[in-house]
């Protein structure tokens, strides 16, 4: 079952006592980031999961943070230097430099797409996803846990969908 959390109430929701994945009562409540297609959002949600899933959630959020704070600026710097190289090449009309800068641009594109694809593959299917800048979607939640979670919170804060 998929669980939709109303964006206005996400911060105040009471998490279920059981794991959202398999209904295991030995779950721990963790506060994790919500992901978007473009990366991490600033919104966090509390969910109950097992230790392995909590580690995977934390790792995904950490890697998204590293991508945003370190890798993306480095890519933009290399891109800026490549553009400067293309401008210099156009001014001095040296075709040898064009090949070097073109190769650098293709390598940069490959690293960027490969890195984003790897980050997307590392995400758990249960990781909360931010939709339309407010609502949060959590996929494949244990049905009994989803119903209990909805009962613990105000009406309309959690919507369960098959």
mmCIF file of C-alpha atoms in Angstrom:
data_model
loop_
_atom_site.group_PDB
_atom_site.id
_atom_site.type_symbol
_atom_site.label_atom_id
_atom_site.label_comp_id
_atom_site.label_asym_id
_atom_site.label_seq_id
_atom_site.Cartn_x
_atom_site.Cartn_y
_atom_site.Cartn_z
ATOM 1 C CA UNK A 1 0.000 0.000 0.000
ATOM 2 C CA UNK A 2 1.100 3.545 -0.672
ATOM 3 C CA UNK A 3 0.772 6.171 2.038
ATOM 4 C CA UNK A 4 0.310 9.856 1.212
ATOM 5 C CA UNK A 5 1.144 12.323 3.977
ATOM 6 C CA UNK A 6 -0.450 15.770 3.817
ATOM 7 C CA UNK A 7 2.309 18.345 3.479
ATOM 8 C CA UNK A 8 0.914 20.712 6.095
ATOM 9 C CA UNK A 9 0.990 18.026 8.799
ATOM 10 C CA UNK A 10 4.177 16.057 8.004
ATOM 11 C CA UNK A 11 6.241 17.594 10.810
ATOM 12 C CA UNK A 12 3.580 16.884 13.470
ATOM 13 C CA UNK A 13 2.685 13.299 12.517
ATOM 14 C CA UNK A 14 3.045 10.514 15.058
ATOM 15 C CA UNK A 15 4.989 7.620 13.499
ATOM 16 C CA UNK A 16 3.651 4.090 13.833
ATOM 17 C CA UNK A 17 5.266 1.849 16.482
ATOM 18 C CA UNK A 18 5.787 -0.957 13.938
ATOM 19 C CA UNK A 19 8.087 -1.019 10.934
ATOM 20 C CA UNK A 20 6.512 0.472 7.810
ATOM 21 C CA UNK A 21 8.165 -2.260 5.747
ATOM 22 C CA UNK A 22 7.055 -5.495 7.379
ATOM 23 C CA UNK A 23 5.109 -4.571 10.524
ATOM 24 C CA UNK A 24 7.936 -5.727 12.823
ATOM 25 C CA UNK A 25 7.401 -4.319 16.347
ATOM 26 C CA UNK A 26 11.186 -4.153 16.928
ATOM 27 C CA UNK A 27 11.529 -1.097 14.681
ATOM 28 C CA UNK A 28 13.185 2.171 15.591
ATOM 29 C CA UNK A 29 11.816 5.589 14.703
ATOM 30 C CA UNK A 30 14.154 7.613 12.484
ATOM 31 C CA UNK A 31 13.815 11.115 11.062
ATOM 32 C CA UNK A 32 14.817 11.124 7.409
ATOM 33 C CA UNK A 33 14.868 13.472 4.457
ATOM 34 C CA UNK A 34 12.315 13.347 1.685
ATOM 35 C CA UNK A 35 13.714 12.906 -1.794
ATOM 36 C CA UNK A 36 12.670 14.502 -5.058
ATOM 37 C CA UNK A 37 13.602 13.515 -8.583
ATOM 38 C CA UNK A 38 16.232 16.275 -8.558
ATOM 39 C CA UNK A 39 17.672 15.248 -5.177
ATOM 40 C CA UNK A 40 16.964 15.948 -1.561
ATOM 41 C CA UNK A 41 14.304 18.313 -0.268
ATOM 42 C CA UNK A 42 14.422 20.223 2.999
ATOM 43 C CA UNK A 43 11.425 18.338 4.392
ATOM 44 C CA UNK A 44 11.919 15.526 6.919
ATOM 45 C CA UNK A 45 9.522 12.838 8.127
ATOM 46 C CA UNK A 46 9.661 10.376 11.048
ATOM 47 C CA UNK A 47 9.101 6.709 10.213
ATOM 48 C CA UNK A 48 9.643 3.404 12.003
ATOM 49 C CA UNK A 49 11.973 0.992 10.187
ATOM 50 C CA UNK A 50 14.489 -1.762 10.913
ATOM 51 C CA UNK A 51 18.179 -0.920 11.401
ATOM 52 C CA UNK A 52 19.246 -1.953 7.881
ATOM 53 C CA UNK A 53 16.629 0.242 6.219
ATOM 54 C CA UNK A 54 17.434 3.132 8.566
ATOM 55 C CA UNK A 55 21.059 2.849 7.462
ATOM 56 C CA UNK A 56 20.043 2.807 3.806
ATOM 57 C CA UNK A 57 17.826 5.874 4.283
ATOM 58 C CA UNK A 58 20.625 7.721 6.092
ATOM 59 C CA UNK A 59 23.172 6.757 3.431
ATOM 60 C CA UNK A 60 20.879 7.993 0.638
ATOM 61 C CA UNK A 61 20.369 11.346 2.388
ATOM 62 C CA UNK A 62 24.105 11.684 3.085
ATOM 63 C CA UNK A 63 25.069 10.917 -0.510
ATOM 64 C CA UNK A 64 22.479 13.386 -1.813
ATOM 65 C CA UNK A 65 23.951 16.032 0.514
ATOM 66 C CA UNK A 66 27.493 15.295 -0.682
ATOM 67 C CA UNK A 67 26.308 15.465 -4.311
ATOM 68 C CA UNK A 68 24.622 18.816 -3.727
ATOM 69 C CA UNK A 69 27.392 20.433 -1.662
ATOM 70 C CA UNK A 70 30.585 19.057 -3.207
ATOM 71 C CA UNK A 71 30.117 17.195 -6.479
ATOM 72 C CA UNK A 72 27.681 19.568 -8.170
ATOM 73 C CA UNK A 73 29.830 22.686 -7.517
ATOM 74 C CA UNK A 74 32.888 20.821 -8.841
ATOM 75 C CA UNK A 75 30.967 19.855 -11.981
ATOM 76 C CA UNK A 76 29.856 23.469 -12.455
ATOM 77 C CA UNK A 77 33.453 24.669 -12.034
ATOM 78 C CA UNK A 78 34.728 22.224 -14.658
ATOM 79 C CA UNK A 79 31.842 23.229 -16.928
ATOM 80 C CA UNK A 80 32.754 26.914 -16.551
ATOM 81 C CA UNK A 81 36.403 26.151 -17.350
ATOM 82 C CA UNK A 82 35.298 24.166 -20.401
ATOM 83 C CA UNK A 83 33.200 27.091 -21.647
ATOM 84 C CA UNK A 84 36.175 29.422 -21.125
ATOM 85 C CA UNK A 85 38.275 26.947 -23.108
ATOM 86 C CA UNK A 86 35.762 26.968 -25.964
ATOM 87 C CA UNK A 87 35.820 30.784 -26.000
ATOM 88 C CA UNK A 88 39.630 30.853 -26.059
ATOM 89 C CA UNK A 89 39.612 28.265 -28.832
ATOM 90 C CA UNK A 90 37.176 30.375 -30.855
ATOM 91 C CA UNK A 91 39.345 33.463 -30.425
ATOM 92 C CA UNK A 92 42.670 31.865 -31.404
ATOM 93 C CA UNK A 93 41.070 29.446 -33.889
ATOM 94 C CA UNK A 94 43.080 26.395 -32.742
ATOM 95 C CA UNK A 95 41.318 23.177 -33.748
ATOM 96 C CA UNK A 96 43.552 20.997 -31.520
ATOM 97 C CA UNK A 97 42.142 22.582 -28.373
ATOM 98 C CA UNK A 98 38.599 22.054 -29.597
ATOM 99 C CA UNK A 99 39.006 18.270 -29.427
ATOM 100 C CA UNK A 100 40.368 18.416 -25.878
ATOM 101 C CA UNK A 101 37.541 20.615 -24.637
ATOM 102 C CA UNK A 102 34.934 18.557 -26.474
ATOM 103 C CA UNK A 103 36.278 15.382 -24.860
ATOM 104 C CA UNK A 104 36.214 17.101 -21.473
ATOM 105 C CA UNK A 105 32.580 18.117 -22.038
ATOM 106 C CA UNK A 106 31.577 14.536 -22.908
ATOM 107 C CA UNK A 107 33.404 13.129 -19.876
ATOM 108 C CA UNK A 108 31.710 15.722 -17.679
ATOM 109 C CA UNK A 109 28.285 14.798 -19.068
ATOM 110 C CA UNK A 110 28.986 11.095 -18.517
ATOM 111 C CA UNK A 111 30.105 11.641 -14.926
ATOM 112 C CA UNK A 112 27.063 13.802 -14.202
ATOM 113 C CA UNK A 113 24.519 11.372 -15.642
ATOM 114 C CA UNK A 114 26.306 8.346 -14.194
ATOM 115 C CA UNK A 115 26.464 9.911 -10.737
ATOM 116 C CA UNK A 116 22.786 10.870 -10.711
ATOM 117 C CA UNK A 117 21.790 7.426 -11.977
ATOM 118 C CA UNK A 118 23.871 5.753 -9.235
ATOM 119 C CA UNK A 119 22.229 7.925 -6.574
ATOM 120 C CA UNK A 120 18.779 7.022 -7.877
ATOM 121 C CA UNK A 121 19.645 3.301 -7.817
ATOM 122 C CA UNK A 122 20.789 3.540 -4.183
ATOM 123 C CA UNK A 123 17.383 4.776 -3.029
ATOM 124 C CA UNK A 124 15.076 2.384 -1.223
ATOM 125 C CA UNK A 125 11.602 2.049 -2.718
ATOM 126 C CA UNK A 126 10.273 2.883 0.765
ATOM 127 C CA UNK A 127 12.173 6.190 0.986
ATOM 128 C CA UNK A 128 9.733 9.107 1.369
ATOM 129 C CA UNK A 129 9.319 11.148 -1.810
ATOM 130 C CA UNK A 130 8.210 14.761 -1.949
ATOM 131 C CA UNK A 131 5.379 15.383 -4.396
ATOM 132 C CA UNK A 132 4.166 18.775 -5.653
ATOM 133 C CA UNK A 133 6.280 20.656 -3.057
ATOM 134 C CA UNK A 134 4.111 19.639 -0.108
ATOM 135 C CA UNK A 135 2.742 16.093 0.035
ATOM 136 C CA UNK A 136 4.937 13.075 0.803
ATOM 137 C CA UNK A 137 4.551 9.607 -0.721
ATOM 138 C CA UNK A 138 5.859 6.422 0.905
ATOM 139 C CA UNK A 139 5.516 3.318 -1.275
ATOM 140 C CA UNK A 140 4.918 -0.306 -0.277
ATOM 141 C CA UNK A 141 4.020 0.277 3.372
ATOM 142 C CA UNK A 142 2.830 -2.757 5.346
ATOM 143 C CA UNK A 143 -1.018 -2.624 5.183
ATOM 144 C CA UNK A 144 -1.677 -3.101 8.914
ATOM 145 C CA UNK A 145 0.999 -0.550 9.798
ATOM 146 C CA UNK A 146 -0.471 1.930 7.303
ATOM 147 C CA UNK A 147 -3.929 1.618 8.869
ATOM 148 C CA UNK A 148 -2.520 1.952 12.391
ATOM 149 C CA UNK A 149 -0.479 4.988 11.312
ATOM 150 C CA UNK A 150 -3.606 6.640 9.897
ATOM 151 C CA UNK A 151 -5.495 5.907 13.141
ATOM 152 C CA UNK A 152 -2.742 7.526 15.263
ATOM 153 C CA UNK A 153 -2.986 10.852 13.438
ATOM 154 C CA UNK A 154 -5.702 13.429 12.657
ATOM 155 C CA UNK A 155 -8.202 12.608 9.932
ATOM 156 C CA UNK A 156 -6.988 13.653 6.498
ATOM 157 C CA UNK A 157 -3.326 13.812 7.494
ATOM 158 C CA UNK A 158 -2.624 10.345 6.054
ATOM 159 C CA UNK A 159 -4.247 8.846 2.975
ATOM 160 C CA UNK A 160 -3.842 5.149 2.164
ATOM 161 C CA UNK A 161 -3.943 4.072 -1.471
ATOM 162 C CA UNK A 162 -3.598 0.647 -3.019
#
